[in-house]
Coordinates of C-alpha atoms in Angstrom, one line a residue:
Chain A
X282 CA 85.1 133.7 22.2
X283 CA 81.3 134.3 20.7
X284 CA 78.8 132.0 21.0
X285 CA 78.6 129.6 18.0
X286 CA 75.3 129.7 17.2
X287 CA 75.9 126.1 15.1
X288 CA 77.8 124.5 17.7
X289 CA 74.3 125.2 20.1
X290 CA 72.2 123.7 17.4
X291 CA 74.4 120.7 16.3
X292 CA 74.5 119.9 20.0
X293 CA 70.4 120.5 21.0
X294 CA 69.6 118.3 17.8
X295 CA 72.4 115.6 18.6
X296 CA 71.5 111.7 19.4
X297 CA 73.5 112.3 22.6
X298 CA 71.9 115.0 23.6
X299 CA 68.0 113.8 23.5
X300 CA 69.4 110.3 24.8
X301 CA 70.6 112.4 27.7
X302 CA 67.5 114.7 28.0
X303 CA 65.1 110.9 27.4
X304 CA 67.4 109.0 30.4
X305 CA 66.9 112.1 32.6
X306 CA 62.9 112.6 32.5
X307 CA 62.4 109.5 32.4
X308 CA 64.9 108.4 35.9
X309 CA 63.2 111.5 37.0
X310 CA 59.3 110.3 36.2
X311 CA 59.9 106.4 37.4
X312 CA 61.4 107.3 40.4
X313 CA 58.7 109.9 41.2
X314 CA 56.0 107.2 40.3
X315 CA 57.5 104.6 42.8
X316 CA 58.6 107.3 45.6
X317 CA 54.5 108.2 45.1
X318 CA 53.4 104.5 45.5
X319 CA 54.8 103.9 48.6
X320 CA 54.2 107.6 50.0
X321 CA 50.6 107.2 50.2
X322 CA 50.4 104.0 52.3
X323 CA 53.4 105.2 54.0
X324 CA 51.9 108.8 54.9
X325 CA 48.4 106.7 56.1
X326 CA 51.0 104.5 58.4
X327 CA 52.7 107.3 60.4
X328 CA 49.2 109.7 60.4
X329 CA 48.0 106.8 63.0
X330 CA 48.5 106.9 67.1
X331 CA 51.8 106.5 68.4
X332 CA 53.5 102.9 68.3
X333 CA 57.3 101.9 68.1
X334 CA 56.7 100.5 64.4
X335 CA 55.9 103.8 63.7
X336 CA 58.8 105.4 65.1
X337 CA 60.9 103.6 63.7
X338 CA 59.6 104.6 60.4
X339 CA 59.8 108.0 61.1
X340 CA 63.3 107.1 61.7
X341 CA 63.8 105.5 58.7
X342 CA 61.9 108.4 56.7
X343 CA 64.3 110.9 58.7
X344 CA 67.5 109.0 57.6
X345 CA 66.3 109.0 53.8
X346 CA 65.4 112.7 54.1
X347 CA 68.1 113.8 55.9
X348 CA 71.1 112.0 54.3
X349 CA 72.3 113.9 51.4
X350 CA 70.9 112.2 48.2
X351 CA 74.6 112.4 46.7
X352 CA 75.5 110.1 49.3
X353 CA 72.4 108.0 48.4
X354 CA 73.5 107.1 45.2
X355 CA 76.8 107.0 46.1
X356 CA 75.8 103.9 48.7
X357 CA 73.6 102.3 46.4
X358 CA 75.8 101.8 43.8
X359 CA 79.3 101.4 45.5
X360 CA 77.9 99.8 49.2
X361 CA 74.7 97.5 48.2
X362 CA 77.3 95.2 46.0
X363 CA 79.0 94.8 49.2
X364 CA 76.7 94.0 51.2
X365 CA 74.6 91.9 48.8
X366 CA 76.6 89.8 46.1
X367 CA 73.5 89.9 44.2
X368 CA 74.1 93.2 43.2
X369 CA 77.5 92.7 41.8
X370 CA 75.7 90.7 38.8
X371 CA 75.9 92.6 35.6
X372 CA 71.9 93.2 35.2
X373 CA 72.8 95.9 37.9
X374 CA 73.5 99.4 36.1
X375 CA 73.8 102.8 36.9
X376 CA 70.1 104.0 35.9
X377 CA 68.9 100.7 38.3
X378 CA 71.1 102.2 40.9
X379 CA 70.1 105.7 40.5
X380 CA 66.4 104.5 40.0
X381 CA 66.5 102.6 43.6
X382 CA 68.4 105.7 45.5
X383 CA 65.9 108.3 43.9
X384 CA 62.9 106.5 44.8
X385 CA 63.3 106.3 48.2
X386 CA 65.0 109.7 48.6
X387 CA 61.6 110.9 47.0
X388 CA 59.4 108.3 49.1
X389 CA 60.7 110.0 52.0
X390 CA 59.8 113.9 50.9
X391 CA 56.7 113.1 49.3
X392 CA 55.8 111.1 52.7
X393 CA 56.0 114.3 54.0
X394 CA 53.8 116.1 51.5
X395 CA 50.9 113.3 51.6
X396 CA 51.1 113.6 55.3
X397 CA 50.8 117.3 55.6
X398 CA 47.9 117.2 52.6
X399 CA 46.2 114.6 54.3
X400 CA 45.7 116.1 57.8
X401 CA 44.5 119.1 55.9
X402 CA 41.0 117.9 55.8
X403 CA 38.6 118.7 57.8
X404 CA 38.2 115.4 60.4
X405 CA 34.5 116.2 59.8
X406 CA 34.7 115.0 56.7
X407 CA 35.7 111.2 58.1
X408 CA 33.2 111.4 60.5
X409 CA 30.7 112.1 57.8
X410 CA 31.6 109.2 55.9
X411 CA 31.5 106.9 58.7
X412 CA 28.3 108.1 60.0
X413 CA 26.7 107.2 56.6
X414 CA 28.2 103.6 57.0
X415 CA 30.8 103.7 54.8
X416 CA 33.9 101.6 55.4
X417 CA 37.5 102.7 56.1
X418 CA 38.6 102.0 52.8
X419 CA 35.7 104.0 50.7
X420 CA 36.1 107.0 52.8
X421 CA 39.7 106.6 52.1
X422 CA 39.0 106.4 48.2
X423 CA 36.3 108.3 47.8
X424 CA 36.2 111.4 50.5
X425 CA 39.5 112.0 52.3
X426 CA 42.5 111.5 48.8
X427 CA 40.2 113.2 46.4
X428 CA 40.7 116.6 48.8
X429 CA 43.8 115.6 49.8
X430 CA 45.1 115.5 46.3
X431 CA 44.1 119.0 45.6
X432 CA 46.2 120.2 48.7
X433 CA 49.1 117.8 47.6
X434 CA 48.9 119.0 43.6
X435 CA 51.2 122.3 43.7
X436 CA 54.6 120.8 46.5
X437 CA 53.9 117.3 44.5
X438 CA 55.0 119.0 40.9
X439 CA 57.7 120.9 42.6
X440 CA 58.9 118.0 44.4
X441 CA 59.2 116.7 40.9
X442 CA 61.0 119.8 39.3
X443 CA 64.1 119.3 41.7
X444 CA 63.8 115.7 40.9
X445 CA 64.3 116.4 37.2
X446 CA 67.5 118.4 38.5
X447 CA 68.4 116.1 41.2
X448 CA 69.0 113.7 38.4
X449 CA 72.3 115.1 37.2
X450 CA 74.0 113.6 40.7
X451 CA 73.6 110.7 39.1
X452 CA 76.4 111.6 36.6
X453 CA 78.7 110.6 39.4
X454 CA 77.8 106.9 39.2
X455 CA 78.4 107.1 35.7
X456 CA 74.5 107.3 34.2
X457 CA 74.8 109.4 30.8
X458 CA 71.8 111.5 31.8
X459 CA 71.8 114.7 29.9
X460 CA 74.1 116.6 32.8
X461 CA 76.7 114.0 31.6
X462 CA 76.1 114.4 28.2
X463 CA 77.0 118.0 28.7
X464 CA 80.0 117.8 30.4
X465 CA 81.8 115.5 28.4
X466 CA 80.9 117.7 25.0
X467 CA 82.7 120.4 27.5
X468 CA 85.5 118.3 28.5
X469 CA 86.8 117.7 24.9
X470 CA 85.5 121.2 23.2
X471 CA 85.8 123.6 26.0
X472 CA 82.6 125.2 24.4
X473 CA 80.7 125.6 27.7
X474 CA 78.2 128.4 26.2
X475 CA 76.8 126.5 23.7
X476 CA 76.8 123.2 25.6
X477 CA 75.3 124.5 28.7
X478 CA 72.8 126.2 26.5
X479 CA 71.6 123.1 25.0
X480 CA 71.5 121.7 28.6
X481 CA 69.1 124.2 29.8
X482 CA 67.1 124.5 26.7
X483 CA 66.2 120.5 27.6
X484 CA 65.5 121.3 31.4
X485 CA 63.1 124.6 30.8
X486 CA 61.2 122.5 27.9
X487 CA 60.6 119.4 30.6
X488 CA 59.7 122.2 33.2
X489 CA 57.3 124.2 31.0
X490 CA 55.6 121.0 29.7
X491 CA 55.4 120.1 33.8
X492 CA 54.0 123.1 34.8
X493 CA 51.4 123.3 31.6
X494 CA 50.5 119.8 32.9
X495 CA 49.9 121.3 36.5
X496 CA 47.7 124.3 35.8
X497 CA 45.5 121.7 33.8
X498 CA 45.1 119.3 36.4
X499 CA 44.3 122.2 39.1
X500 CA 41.8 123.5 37.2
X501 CA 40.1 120.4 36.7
X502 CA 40.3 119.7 40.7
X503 CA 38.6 122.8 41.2
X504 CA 35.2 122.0 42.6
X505 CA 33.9 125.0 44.7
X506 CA 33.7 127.3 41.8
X507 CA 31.5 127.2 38.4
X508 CA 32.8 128.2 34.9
X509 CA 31.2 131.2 34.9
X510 CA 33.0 132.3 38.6
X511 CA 36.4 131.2 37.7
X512 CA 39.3 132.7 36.8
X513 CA 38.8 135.8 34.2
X514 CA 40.3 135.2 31.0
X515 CA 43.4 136.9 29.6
X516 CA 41.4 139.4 27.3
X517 CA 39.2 140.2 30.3
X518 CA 42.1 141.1 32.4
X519 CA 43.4 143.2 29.5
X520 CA 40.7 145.1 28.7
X521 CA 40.4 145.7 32.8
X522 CA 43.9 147.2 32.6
X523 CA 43.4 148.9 29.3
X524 CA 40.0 150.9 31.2
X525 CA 42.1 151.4 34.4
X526 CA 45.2 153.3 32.7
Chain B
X17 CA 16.1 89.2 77.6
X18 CA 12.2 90.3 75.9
X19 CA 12.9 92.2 73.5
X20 CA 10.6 94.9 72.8
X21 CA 9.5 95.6 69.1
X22 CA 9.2 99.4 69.6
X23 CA 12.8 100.0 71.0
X24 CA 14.7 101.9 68.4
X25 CA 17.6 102.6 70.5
X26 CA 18.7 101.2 73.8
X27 CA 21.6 102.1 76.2
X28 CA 22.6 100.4 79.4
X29 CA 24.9 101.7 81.9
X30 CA 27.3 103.3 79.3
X31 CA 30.3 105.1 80.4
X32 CA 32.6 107.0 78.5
X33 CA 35.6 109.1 79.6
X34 CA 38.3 111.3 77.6
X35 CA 41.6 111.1 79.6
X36 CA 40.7 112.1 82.9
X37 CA 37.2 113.6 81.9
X38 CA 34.3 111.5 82.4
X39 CA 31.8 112.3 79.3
X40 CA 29.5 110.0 80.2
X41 CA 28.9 108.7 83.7
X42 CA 26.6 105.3 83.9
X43 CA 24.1 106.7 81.5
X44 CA 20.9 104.6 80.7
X45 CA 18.1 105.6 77.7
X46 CA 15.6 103.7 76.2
X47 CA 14.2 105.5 72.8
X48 CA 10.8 104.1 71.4
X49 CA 10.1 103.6 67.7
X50 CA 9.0 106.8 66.2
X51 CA 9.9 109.0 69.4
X52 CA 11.1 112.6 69.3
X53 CA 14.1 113.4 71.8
X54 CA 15.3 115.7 72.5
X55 CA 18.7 116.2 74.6
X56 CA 19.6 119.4 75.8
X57 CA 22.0 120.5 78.9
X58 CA 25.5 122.8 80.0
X59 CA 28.1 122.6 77.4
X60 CA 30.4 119.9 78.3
X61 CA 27.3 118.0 79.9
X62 CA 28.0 115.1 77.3
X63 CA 24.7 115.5 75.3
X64 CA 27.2 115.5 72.0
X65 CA 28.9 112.5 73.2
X66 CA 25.7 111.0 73.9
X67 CA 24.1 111.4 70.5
X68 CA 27.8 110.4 68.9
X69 CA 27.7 107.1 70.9
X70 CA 24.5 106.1 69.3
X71 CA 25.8 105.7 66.3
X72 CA 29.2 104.5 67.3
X73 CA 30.3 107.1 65.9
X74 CA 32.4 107.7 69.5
X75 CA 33.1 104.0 70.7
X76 CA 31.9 104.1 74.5
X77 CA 34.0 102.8 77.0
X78 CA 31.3 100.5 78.9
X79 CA 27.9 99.3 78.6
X80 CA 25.9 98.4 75.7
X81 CA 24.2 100.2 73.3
X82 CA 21.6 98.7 70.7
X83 CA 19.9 99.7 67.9
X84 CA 17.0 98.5 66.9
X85 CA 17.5 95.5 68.7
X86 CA 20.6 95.0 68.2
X87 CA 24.3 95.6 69.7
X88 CA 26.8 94.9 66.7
X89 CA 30.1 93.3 67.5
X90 CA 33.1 93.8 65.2
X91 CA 33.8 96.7 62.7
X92 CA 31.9 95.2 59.7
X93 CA 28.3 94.9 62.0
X94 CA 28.9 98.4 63.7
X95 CA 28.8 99.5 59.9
X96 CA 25.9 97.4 59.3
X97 CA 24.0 98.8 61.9
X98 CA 25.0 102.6 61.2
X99 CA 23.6 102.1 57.7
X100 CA 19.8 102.6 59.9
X101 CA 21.0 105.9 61.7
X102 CA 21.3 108.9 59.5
X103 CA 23.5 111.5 61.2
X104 CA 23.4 115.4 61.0
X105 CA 26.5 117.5 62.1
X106 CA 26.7 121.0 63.6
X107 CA 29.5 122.0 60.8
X108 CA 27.2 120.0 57.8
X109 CA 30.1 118.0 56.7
X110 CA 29.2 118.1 53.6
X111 CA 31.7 116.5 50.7
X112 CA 33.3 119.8 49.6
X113 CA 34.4 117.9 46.3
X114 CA 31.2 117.3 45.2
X115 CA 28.1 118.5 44.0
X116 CA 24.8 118.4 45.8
X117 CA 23.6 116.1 44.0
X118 CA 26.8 113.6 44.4
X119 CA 26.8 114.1 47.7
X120 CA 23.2 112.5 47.9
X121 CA 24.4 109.4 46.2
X122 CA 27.7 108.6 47.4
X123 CA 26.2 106.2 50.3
X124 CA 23.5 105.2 48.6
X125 CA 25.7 103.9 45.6
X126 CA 29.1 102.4 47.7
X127 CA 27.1 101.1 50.4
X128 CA 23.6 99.9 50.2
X129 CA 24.5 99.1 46.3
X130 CA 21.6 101.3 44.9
X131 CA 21.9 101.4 41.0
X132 CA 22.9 104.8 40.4
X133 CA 19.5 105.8 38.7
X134 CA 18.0 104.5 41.2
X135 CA 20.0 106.6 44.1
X136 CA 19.5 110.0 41.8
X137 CA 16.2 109.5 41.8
X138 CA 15.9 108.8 45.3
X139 CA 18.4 111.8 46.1
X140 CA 16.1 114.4 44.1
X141 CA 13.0 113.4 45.9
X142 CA 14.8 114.2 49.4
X143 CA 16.2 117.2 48.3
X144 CA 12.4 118.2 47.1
X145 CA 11.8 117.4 50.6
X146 CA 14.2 119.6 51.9
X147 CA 13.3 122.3 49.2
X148 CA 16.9 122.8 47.7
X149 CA 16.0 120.5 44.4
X150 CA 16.9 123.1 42.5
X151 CA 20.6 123.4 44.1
X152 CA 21.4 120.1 43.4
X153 CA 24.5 120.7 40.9
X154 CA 26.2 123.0 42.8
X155 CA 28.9 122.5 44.9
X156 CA 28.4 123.1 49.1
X157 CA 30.3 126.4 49.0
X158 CA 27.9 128.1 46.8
X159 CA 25.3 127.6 49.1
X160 CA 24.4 129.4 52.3
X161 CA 24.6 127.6 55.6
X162 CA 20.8 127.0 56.0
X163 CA 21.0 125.2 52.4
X164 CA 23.7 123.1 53.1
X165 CA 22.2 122.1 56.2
X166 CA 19.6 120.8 54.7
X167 CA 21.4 119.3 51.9
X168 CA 22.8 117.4 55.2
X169 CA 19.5 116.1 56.3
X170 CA 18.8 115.2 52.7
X171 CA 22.1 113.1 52.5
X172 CA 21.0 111.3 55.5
X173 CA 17.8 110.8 54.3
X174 CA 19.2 109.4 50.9
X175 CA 20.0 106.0 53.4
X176 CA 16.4 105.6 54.7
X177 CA 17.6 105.3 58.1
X178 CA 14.9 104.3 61.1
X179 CA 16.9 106.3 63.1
X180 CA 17.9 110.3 62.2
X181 CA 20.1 111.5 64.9
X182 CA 20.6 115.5 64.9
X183 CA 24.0 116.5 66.7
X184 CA 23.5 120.7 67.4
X185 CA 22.1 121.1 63.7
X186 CA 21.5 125.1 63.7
X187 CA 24.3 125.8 66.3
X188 CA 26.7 127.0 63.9
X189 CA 23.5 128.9 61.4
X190 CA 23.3 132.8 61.2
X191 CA 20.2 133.2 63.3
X192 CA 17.9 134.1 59.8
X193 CA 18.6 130.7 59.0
X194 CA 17.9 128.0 62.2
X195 CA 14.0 128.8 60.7
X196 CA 14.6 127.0 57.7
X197 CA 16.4 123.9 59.0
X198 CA 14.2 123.6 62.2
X199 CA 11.0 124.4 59.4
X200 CA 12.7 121.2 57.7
X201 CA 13.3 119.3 60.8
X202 CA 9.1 119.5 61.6
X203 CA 8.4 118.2 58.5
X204 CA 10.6 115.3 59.0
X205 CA 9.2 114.7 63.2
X206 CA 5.6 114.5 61.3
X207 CA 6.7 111.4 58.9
X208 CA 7.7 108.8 61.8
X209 CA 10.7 108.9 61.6
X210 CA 12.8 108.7 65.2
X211 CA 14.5 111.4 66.1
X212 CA 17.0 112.4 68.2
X213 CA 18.2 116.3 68.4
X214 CA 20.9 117.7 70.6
X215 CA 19.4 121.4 70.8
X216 CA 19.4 124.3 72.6
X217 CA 15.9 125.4 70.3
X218 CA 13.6 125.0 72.9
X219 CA 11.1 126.2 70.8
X220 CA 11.6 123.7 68.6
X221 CA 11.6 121.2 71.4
X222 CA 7.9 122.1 72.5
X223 CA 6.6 121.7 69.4
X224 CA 8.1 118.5 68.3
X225 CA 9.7 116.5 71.5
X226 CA 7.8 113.9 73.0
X227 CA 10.3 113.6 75.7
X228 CA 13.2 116.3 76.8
X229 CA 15.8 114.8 78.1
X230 CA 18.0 116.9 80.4
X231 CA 22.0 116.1 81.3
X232 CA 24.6 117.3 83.4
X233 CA 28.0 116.3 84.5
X234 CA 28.3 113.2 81.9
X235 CA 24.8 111.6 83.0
X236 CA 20.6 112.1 82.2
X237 CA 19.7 114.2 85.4
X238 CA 15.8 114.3 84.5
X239 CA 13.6 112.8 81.8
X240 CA 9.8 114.5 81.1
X241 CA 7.8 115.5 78.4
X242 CA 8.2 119.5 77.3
X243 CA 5.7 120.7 79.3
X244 CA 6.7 119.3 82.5
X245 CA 9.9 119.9 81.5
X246 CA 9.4 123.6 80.9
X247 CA 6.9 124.6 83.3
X248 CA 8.3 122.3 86.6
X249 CA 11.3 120.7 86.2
X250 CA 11.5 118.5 89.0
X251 CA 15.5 119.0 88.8
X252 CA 16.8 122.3 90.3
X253 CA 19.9 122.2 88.1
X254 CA 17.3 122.2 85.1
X255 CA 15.2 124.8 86.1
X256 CA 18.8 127.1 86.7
X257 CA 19.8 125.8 83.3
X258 CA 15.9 127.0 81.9
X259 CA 16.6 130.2 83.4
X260 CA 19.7 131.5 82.1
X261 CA 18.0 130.4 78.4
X262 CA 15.0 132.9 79.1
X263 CA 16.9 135.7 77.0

């Protein structure tokens, strides 16, 4: 069977197909955004001395971590209602589901990250900062996450690339992200080159936009280096390779 | 309790152990107004933990310790009171994030509330002071050690403190470069300012100290001006210590 050329392009200009590709970024960028929000104060929790608060957190973190983050959504859609009859209301649907499980599946990792990024800097720096009189809070926001960012940038945007294609899991609960989307064009044409085709077109454009976004916000965290001392430019490297062979 | 006008900082019986080591044993210090100190002893003879407990900087364990008259209670008053001690480091500490320049104002801005013409201006006088006003856009890793130093002292200047209190400033300077810090630092002694330097510069300490204060073992084990000091100890663990510097 050849590829159908038309087949791939009815299917990467289809409604379906961009309502797929739309539900997964944006699962994918809410759940990031809330997993964020509650990594940062979480990472500042554990980072302090020893208490059995904070191992139990750790615990907690290790379970979300740990637990496979199939099984996650699986539990938060099938278990929760359950447990809580609140969630057997209509209101509760498999995007909700998928957004609750993914967030604190990516809380946990990016926990992790912030942690890591944040003992990075130097304790100098805090001492520094306190020494001029500044409070706990300003060092906070104005000396120790600025560097810590920079160190957190790069495993931050992979941690969201495997989010974006973590997102298909939530086919199983039934969420017509663009994994789903997919599949079912497959299940009734039996067409998988051109559907799959379509599929990844979607994820490498959401990637490539990602990692455009990246090298942008890196360069404009770089602070120990000048215009003139950064980077040489893509002509200058050419003409450098042209002069060595 | 009189309270003396001229005390800058005061510390009474303070104690301060890490685990099982005793950093400072029962130490006592009174530093005048406008005096230059300067603490110097073995490694591990607390000198650092001294000069860090001034400014709270290392919370001792027992005793009291007040500047400028007064011992702050709480979190929000130690802050207060740090505001009047500048602090320089061995490793700088500069903000590797920003410039020179932002460095300078930072403090000034968030916490005495300076309008922020008014902190730049303030900043570029200091670093004139310092003679780096020409570095202040960069960033601290384009500058060499000696600069960034003094960037340091500049940064702690930018607070006004009554108080600068120097923890091993040159210790961690290529030796071409302690001249233009300690050049800086005798500038500084000349304005008023108080001072206190943890320093093995002894040089430095004749010209400047008024009063050389010598520990070992966690406490002060002699007190004298630099030429007492340096010509007859009274302490024979000072005189050893004097000898094995006479390199």
């Amino acid at each position: 069977m050849a590829f159908d050329a038309s087949v791939f392009l009815d299917a990467l200009f289809s409604t379906a197909f961009l309502n797929g590709a739309l539900i997964t970024v944006s699962l994918a960028l809410l759940s990031h955004a809330v997993g964020i929000a509650i990594s940062i104060p979480a990472a500042l929790y554990i980072s302090g001395p020893p208490s059995m608060l904070r191992g139990l957190t750790k615990v907690v973190l290790g379970v979300l971590r740990g637990a496979p983050t199939l099984l996650q959504l699986l539990f938060v859609w099938n278990a929760l209602p359950q447990f809580f009859p609140i969630f057997r209301e209509p209101w509760f649907s498999p995007f909700l589901a998928a957004w609750i499980a993914l967030s604190l599946n990516e809380a946990a990792y990016q926990t992790e990250i912030n942690r890591a990024a944040l003992g990075a800097i130097d304790p100098g720096q805090q001492s520094a900062g306190t020494a001029l009189g500044m409070t706990r809070f300003q060092i906070l926001r104005f000396v120790t996450l600025p560097q810590a960012i920079r160190v957190a940038l790069p495993p931050t945007a992979n941690e969201f690339i495997t989010l974006l294609k973590i997102t298909s899991l939530a086919s199983v609960i039934s969420l017509s992200e663009l994994m789903s989307v997919t599949s079912r064009a497959v299940a009734t044409t039996f067409q998988f080159t051109e559907y799959y085709a379509a599929a990844l077109v979607y994820y490498l454009v959401m990637v490539y936009v990602l990692i455009f976004l990246q090298a942008r916000l890196e360069r404009r965290l770089v602070w120990n280096t000048s215009v003139s001392e950064s980077e040489p430019s893509m002509v200058q490297k050419a003409l450098a390779f042209a002069r060595r062979s | 309790m009189v309270q003396h006008m001229s005390e800058m900082i005061r510390i009474e019986n303070v104690s301060k152990r890490y685990a099982d080591f005793v950093a400072l044993n029962n130490v006592n210090l009174t530093i005048e107004a406008g005096a230059k100190v300067v603490i110097c002893g073995p490694s591990g003879s607390g000198k650092s933990t001294l000069i860090r407990c001034m400014n709270y900087l290392a919370p001792h364990d027992s005793g009291t310790i007040a500047i400028d008259g007064v011992e702050p209670k709480g979190r929000r008053n130690i802050e207060k009171v740090r505001r009047e001690v500048g602090m320089v480091f061995q490793n700088f500490n500069l903000f590797p994030h920003l410039t020179v320049l932002e460095n300078c104002i930072l403090a000034p801005v968030q916490v005495r509330k300076l309008p922020r013409a008014r902190a730049e201006a303030l900043a570029r006088q200091f670093l004139a002071r310092v003679h780096i006003a020409e570095q202040a856009n960069k960033y601290p890793s384009q500058l060499s050690g000696g600069q960034q130093q003094r960037v340091a002292i500049a940064r702690a200047l930018c607070m006004e403190p009554k108080a600068m209190l120097f923890d091993e400033p040159t210790s961690a300077l290529d030796p071409e470069m302690v001249g233009e810090v300690l050049d800086v630092m005798v500038e500084l002694a000349g304005d008023g300012i108080t001072m206190v330097c943890v320093t093995h510069e002894m040089a430095f300490a004749r010209k400047v100290a008024d009063s050389i204060v010598f520990m070992d073992k966690g406490q002060i084990v002699e007190v004298a001006p630099p030429e007492q000091f340096f010509t007859a100890a009274s302490s024979a663990r000072a005189r050893t210590f004097l000898s094995q510097l006479q390199y």
